[in-house]
Coordinates of C-alpha atoms (C1' of nucleotides) in Angstrom, one line a residue:
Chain A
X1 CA 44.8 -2.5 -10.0
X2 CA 44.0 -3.3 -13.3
X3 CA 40.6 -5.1 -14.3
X4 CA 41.0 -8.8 -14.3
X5 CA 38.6 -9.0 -17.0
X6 CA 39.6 -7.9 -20.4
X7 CA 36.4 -6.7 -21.7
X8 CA 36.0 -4.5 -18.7
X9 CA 39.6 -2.9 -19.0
X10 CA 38.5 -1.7 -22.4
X11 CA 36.4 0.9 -20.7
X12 CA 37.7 1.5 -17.1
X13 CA 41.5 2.7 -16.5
X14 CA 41.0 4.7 -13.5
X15 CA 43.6 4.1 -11.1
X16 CA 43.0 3.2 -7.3
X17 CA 43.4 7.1 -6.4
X18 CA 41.0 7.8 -9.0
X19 CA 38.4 5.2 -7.9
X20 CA 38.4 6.2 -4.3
X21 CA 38.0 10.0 -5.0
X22 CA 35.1 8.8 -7.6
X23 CA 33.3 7.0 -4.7
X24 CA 33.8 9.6 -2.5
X25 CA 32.4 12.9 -4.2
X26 CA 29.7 10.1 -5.4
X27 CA 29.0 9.6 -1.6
X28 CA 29.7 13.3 -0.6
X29 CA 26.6 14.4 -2.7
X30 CA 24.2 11.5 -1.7
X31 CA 24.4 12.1 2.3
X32 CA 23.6 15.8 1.6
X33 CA 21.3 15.0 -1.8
X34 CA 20.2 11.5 -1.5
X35 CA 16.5 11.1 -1.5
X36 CA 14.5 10.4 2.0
X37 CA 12.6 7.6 1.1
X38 CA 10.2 5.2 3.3
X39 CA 12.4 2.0 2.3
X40 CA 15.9 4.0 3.3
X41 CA 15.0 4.7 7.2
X42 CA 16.6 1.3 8.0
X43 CA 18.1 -2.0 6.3
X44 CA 15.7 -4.3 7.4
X45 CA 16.1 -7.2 4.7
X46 CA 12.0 -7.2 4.3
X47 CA 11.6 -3.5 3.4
X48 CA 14.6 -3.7 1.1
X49 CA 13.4 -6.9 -0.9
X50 CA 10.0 -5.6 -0.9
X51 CA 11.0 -1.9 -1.6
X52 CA 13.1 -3.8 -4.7
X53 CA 10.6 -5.5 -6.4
X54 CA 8.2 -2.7 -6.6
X55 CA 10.5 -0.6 -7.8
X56 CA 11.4 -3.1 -10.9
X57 CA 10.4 -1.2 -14.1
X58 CA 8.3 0.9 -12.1
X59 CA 8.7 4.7 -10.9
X60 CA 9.0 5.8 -6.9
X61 CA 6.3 8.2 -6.8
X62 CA 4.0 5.5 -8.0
X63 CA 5.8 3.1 -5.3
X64 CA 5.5 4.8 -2.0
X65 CA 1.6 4.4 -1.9
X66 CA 2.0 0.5 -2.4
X67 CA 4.9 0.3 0.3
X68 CA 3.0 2.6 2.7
X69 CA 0.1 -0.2 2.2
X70 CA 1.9 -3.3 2.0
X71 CA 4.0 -2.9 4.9
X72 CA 0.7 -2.4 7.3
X73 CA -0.6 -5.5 5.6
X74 CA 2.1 -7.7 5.5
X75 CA 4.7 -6.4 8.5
X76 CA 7.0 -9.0 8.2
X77 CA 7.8 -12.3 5.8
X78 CA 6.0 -14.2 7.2
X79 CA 3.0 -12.4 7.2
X80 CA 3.7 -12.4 3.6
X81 CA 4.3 -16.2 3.0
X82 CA 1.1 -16.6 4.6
X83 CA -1.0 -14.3 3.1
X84 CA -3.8 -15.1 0.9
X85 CA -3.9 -15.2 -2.9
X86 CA -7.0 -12.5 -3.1
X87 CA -5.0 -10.5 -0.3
X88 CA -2.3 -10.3 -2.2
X89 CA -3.0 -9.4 -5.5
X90 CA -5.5 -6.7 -4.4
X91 CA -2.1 -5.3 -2.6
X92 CA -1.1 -5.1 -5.8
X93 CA -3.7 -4.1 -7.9
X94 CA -2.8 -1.3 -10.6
X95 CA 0.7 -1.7 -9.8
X96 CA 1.2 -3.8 -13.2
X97 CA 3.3 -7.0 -13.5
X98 CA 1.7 -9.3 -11.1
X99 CA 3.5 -12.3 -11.7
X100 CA 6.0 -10.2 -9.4
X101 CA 4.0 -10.3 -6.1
X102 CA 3.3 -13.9 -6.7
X103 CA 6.9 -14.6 -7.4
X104 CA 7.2 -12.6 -4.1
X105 CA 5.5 -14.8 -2.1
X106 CA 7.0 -17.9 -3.4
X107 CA 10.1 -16.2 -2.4
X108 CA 9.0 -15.6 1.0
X109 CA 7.8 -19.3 2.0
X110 CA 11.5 -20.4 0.8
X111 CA 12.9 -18.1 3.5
X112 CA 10.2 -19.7 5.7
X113 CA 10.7 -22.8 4.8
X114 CA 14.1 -23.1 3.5
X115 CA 16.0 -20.6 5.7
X116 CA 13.7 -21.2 8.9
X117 CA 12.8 -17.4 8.2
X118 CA 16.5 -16.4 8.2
X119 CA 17.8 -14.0 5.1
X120 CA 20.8 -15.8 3.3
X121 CA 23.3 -12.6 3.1
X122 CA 24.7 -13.2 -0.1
X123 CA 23.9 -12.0 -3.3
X124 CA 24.2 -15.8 -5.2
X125 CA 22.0 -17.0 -2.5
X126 CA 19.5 -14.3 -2.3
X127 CA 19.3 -15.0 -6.8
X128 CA 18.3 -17.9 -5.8
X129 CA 14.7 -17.2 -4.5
X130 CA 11.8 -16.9 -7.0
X131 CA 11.6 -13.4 -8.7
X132 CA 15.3 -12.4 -7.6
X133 CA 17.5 -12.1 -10.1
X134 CA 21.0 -10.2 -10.8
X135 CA 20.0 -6.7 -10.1
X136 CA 17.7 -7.2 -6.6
X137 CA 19.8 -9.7 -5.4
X138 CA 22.7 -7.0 -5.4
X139 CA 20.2 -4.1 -4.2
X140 CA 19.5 -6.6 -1.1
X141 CA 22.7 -8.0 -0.2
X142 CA 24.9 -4.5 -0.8
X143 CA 22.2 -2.5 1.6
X144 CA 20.8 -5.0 3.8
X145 CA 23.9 -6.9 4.4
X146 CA 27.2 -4.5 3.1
X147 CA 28.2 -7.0 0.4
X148 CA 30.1 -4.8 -2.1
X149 CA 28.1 -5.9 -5.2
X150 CA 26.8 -3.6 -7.9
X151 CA 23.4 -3.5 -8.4
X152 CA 23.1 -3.1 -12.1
X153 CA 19.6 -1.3 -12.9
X154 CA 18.8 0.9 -15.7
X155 CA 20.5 3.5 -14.0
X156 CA 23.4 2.2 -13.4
X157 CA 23.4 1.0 -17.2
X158 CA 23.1 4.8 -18.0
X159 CA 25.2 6.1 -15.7
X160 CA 28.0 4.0 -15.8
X161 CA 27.7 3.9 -20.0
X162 CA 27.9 8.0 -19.8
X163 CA 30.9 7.8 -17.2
X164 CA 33.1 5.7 -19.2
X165 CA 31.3 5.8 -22.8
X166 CA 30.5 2.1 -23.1
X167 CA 28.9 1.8 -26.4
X168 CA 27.6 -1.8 -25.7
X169 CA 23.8 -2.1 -26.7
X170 CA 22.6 -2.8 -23.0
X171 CA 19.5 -4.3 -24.0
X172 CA 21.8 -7.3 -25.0
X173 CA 22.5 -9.8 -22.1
X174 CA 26.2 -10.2 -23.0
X175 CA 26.3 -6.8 -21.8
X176 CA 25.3 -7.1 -18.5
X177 CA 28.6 -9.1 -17.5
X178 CA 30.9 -5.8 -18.5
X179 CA 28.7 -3.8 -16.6
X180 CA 28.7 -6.0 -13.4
X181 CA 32.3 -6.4 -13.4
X182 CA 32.8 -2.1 -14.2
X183 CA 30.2 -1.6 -11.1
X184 CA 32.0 -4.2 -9.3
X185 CA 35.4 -2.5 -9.3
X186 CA 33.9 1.2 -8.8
X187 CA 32.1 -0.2 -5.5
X188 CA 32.5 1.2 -2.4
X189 CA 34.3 -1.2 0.1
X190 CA 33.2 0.3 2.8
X191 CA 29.3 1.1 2.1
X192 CA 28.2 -0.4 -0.9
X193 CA 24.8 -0.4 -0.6
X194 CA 25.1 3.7 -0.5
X195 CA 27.3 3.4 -3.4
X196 CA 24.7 1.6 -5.3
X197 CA 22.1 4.0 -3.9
X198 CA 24.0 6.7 -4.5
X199 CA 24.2 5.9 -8.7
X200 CA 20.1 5.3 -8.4
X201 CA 20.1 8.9 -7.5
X202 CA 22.4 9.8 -9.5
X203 CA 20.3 8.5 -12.9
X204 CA 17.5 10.2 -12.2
X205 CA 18.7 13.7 -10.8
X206 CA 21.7 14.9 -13.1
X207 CA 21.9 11.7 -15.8
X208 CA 18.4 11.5 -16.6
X209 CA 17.5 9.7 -19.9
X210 CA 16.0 12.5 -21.4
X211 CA 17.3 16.4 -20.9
X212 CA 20.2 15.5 -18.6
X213 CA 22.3 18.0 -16.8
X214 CA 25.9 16.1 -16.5
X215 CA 27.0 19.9 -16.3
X216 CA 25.7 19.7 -12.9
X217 CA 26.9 16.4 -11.4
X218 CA 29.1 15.8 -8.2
X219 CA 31.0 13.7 -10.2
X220 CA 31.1 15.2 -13.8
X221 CA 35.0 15.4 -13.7
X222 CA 34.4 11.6 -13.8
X223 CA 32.8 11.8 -17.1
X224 CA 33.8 11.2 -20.0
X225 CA 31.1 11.9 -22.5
X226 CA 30.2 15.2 -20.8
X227 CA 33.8 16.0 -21.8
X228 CA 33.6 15.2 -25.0
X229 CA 29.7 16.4 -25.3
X230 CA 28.3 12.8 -26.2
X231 CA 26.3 12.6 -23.2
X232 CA 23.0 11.2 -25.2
X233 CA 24.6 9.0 -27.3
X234 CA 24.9 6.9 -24.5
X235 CA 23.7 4.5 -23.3
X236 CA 23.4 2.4 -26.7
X237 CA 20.0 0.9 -26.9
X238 CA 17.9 -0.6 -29.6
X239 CA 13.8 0.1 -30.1
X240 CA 10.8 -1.4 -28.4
X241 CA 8.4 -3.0 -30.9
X242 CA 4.7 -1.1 -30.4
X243 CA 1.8 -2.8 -29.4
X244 CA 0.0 -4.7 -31.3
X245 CA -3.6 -3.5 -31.5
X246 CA -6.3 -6.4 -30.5
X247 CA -9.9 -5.5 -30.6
X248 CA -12.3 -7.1 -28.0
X249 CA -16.2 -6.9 -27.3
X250 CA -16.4 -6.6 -23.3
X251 CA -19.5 -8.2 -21.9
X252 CA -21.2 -6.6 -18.9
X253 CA -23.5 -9.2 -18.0
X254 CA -25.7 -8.6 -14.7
X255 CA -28.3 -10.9 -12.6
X256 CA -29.7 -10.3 -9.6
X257 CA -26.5 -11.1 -7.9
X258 CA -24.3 -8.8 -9.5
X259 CA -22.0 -8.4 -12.3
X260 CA -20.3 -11.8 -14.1
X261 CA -16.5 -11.4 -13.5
X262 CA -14.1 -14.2 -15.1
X263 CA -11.2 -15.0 -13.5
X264 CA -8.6 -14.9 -15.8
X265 CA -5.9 -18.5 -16.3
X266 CA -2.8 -18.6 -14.0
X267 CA -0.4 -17.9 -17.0
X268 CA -0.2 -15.0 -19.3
X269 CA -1.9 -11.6 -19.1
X270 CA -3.4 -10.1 -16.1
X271 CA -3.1 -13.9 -14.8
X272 CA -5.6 -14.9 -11.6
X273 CA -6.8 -10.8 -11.7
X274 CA -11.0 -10.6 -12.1
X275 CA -12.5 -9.3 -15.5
X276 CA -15.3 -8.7 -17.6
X277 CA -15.2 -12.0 -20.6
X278 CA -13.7 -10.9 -23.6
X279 CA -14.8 -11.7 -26.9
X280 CA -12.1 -11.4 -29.5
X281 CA -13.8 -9.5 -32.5
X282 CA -11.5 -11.4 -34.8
X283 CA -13.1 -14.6 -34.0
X284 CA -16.5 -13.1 -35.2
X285 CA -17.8 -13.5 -39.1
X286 CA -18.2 -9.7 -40.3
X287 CA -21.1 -11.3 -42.6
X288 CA -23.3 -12.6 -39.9
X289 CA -25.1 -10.4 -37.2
X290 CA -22.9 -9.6 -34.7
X291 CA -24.6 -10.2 -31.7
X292 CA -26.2 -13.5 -32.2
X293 CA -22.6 -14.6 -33.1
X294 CA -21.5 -13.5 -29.6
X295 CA -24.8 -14.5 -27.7
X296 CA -23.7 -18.2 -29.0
X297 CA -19.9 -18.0 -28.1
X298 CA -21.1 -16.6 -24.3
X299 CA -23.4 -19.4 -24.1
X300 CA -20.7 -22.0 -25.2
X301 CA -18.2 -20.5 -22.7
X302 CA -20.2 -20.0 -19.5
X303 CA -23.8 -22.1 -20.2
X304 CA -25.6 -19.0 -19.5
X305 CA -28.1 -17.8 -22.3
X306 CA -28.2 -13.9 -22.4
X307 CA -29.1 -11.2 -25.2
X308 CA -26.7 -8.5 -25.5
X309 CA -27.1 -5.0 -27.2
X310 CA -24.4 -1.8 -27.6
X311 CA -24.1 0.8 -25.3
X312 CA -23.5 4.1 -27.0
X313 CA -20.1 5.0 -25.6
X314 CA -16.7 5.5 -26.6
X315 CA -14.5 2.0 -26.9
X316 CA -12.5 1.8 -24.0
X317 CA -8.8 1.8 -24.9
X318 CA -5.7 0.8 -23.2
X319 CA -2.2 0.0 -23.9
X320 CA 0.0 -2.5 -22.4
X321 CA 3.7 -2.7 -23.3
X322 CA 3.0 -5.4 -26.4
X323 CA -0.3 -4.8 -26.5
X324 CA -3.1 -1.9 -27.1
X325 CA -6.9 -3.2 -26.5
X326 CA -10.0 -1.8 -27.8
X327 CA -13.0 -2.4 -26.2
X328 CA -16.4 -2.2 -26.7
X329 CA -18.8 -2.5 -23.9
X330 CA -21.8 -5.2 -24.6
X331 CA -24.8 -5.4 -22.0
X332 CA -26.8 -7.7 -21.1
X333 CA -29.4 -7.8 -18.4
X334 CA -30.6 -11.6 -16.6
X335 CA -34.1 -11.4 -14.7
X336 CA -32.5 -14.4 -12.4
X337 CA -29.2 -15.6 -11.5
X338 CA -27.7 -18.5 -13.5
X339 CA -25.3 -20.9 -12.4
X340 CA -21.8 -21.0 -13.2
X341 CA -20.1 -24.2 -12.9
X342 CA -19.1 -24.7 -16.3
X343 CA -17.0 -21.5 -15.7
X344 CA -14.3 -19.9 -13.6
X345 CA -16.3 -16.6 -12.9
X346 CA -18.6 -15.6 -10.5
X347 CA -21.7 -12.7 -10.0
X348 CA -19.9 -10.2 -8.0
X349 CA -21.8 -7.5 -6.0
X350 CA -20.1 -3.6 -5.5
X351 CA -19.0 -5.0 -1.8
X352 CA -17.2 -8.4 -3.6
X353 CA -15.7 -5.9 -6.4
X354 CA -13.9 -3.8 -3.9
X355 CA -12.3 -6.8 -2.8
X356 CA -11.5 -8.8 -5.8
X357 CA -8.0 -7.8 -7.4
X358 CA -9.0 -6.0 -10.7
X359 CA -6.3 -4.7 -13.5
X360 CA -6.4 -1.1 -14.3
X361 CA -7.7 -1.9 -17.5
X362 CA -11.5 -3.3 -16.1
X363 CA -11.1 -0.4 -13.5
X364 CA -11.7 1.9 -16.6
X365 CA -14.3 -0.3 -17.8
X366 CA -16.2 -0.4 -14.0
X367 CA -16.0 3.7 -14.7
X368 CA -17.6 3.7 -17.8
X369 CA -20.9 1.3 -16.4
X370 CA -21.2 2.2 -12.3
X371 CA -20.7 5.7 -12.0
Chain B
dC1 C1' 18.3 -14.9 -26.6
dA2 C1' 14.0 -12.8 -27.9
dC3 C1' 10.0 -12.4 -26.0
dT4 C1' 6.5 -11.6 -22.4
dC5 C1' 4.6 -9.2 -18.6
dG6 C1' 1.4 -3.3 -16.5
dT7 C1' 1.1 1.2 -15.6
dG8 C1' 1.6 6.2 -15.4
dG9 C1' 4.2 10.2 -16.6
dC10 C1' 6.3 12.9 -19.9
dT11 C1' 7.2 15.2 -24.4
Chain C
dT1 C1' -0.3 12.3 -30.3
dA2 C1' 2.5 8.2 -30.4
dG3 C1' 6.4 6.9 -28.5
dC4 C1' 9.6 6.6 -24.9
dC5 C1' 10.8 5.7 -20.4
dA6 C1' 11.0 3.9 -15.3
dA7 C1' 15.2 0.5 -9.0
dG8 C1' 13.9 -6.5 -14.1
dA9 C1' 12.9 -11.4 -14.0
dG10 C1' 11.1 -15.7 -16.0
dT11 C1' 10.8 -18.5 -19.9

DNA sequence: CACTCGTGGCT
DNA sequence: TAGCCAAGAGT
């Protein structure tokens, strides 16, 4: 049967036979190769969707930890929709991209709420809730609920680019529609979510990004750049921009109660997570001293008067993917313990730290000053 | 649509 | 090392 869409007939002409030998070497290698992994030993729509979002821009070996934690704190989705914000995000913390747990939550009081705790099956549904879009909404409904969907992820970007030598840039979003519809026809009928699984595996075992073996593949009779030796010219993909480099002073203020943590705003970076206040040194006058100018700025921000001085350490540095901080540590050290009011911090002992969700970046600061 | 949003591993 | 990459989604 020939691809209803025109755009996707450019690139696939595999006949019926074809297809259904392709889908069943594919599923051949993953029953005896596929990976054993804590999210695969059942299809429990919970452990998918959670599995899922983890796993967005993120590698499994950093994953399983998180799972293995998450799942004893939150069993079930409604454990989850329930859960408290600090709970939650220190579940998270160092896993990167919070806004995902958060959008994970949302998602889980509309099943509570919405769907009377009840999974919708379908993959338009399931796009639906907060923080599911194309790709988990496949991965969910194809192995929780055998909808044959394709769940278009990097891998199956690559994969399915080197199979057929798609030379669309898939960083573009008019791409993704070719790719859906390719992934759509290749599906197994009978067990999709395998299928879908199966092409995970199969991007990063034998069609890796870098240093491929396509040589090796259970299905490189299916593919056509390792015939033709193009196997890294696919996928097509244009460059990242690097990170911007921002410089910030870091002030390590302490009173008798503890270190002065700032909560950082709901939106943007790091949003909600506790951190050291930042002073951006591009705010400050080169030609005045330095750290009267930031004594002032503190004091405007949280009302507190303190005198500050330079450690004599290394700046802390760390990149994120737009952005590459430098920071320098300031100290400052309060006989009593001002109020805070005017300011969404608090004084946090070592016993309210270890509770309070902190990004990785003021965990390498926290090495740097307690140890 | 282009941009934002983290982190760790690898070369 | 600096850059690239990894089971994306929201705005």
């Amino acid at each position: 049967m020939a691809l209803a869409d025109d755009f996707g007939a450019k690139y696939l002409n595999w006949s019926d036979t074809k297809i259904l030998a392709f889908q069943k070497a594919l599923l051949k290698w993953y029953d005896l190769e596929g990976r054993r992994l804590p999210w695969r030993s059942d299809h429990d729509p919970y452990h998918i969707f959670v599995s899922e979002i983890m796993l967005q821009q993120t590698q499994v070996q950093t994953v399983i930890p998180y799972y293995q934690n998450f799942m004893t704190v939150f069993p079930t989705v409604l454990d989850l929709a329930e859960a408290s914000e600090t709970k939650l995000l220190k579940a998270w913390e160092g896993l990167g991209y919070y806004s995902r747990v958060r959008n994970m939550q949302k998602a889980a009081r509309q099943i509570k709420n919405e769907y009377s705790g009840n999974w919708p099956t379908s993959a338009v549904q399931l796009q639906e809730l907060t923080g599911i879009g194309p790709y988990t909404a496949a991965a969910i409904a194809s192995i929780a609920f055998g909808q044959p969907v394709a769940a278009i992820d990097g891998n199956a970007f690559r994969v399915f680019a080197r199979l057929l030598k798609i030379d669309l840039d898939i960083t573009k979003r008019q791409s993704r529609p070719v790719f859906q519809t390719i992934g759509d026809h290749l599906i197994s009928q009978e067990r999709p979510g395998d299928f879908n699984q199966a092409v995970m595996d199969l991007g990063t075992s034998y069609l890796t990004a870098k240093n491929p073996e396509p040589e090796n593949s259970p299905v490189r009779e299916f593919d056509e750049s390792f015939a033709d030796g193009t196997t890294l010219d696919y996928p097509v993909k244009t460059l990242k921009a690097k990170p911007v480099d921002l410089y910030y002073y870091a002030l390590a203020v302490q009173s008798p109660a503890g270190w002065l943590f700032e909560q950082r705003p709901a939106k943007g970076m790091l949003a909600r997570l506790w951190m050291f206040p930042l002073i951006d040194r591009a705010d400050l006058d080169d030609s005045q001293p330095l750290m009267s100018q930031v004594a002032t700025r503190f004091k405007e921000e949280t009302g507190v008067t303190a005198e500050f001085r330079e450690v004599q350490m290394k700046p802390v540095v760390h990149t994120f993917t737009h952005q590459k901080w430098h920071l320098e540590i300031l100290v400052a050290e309060l006989s009593s313990t001002p109020d805070l009011s005017l300011f969404p911090g608090q004084w946090l002992d070592s016993t309210m730290r270890a509770e309070s969700p902190l990004p990785t970046v003021q965990l390498k600061l926290n090495r740097q000053l307690f140890t």
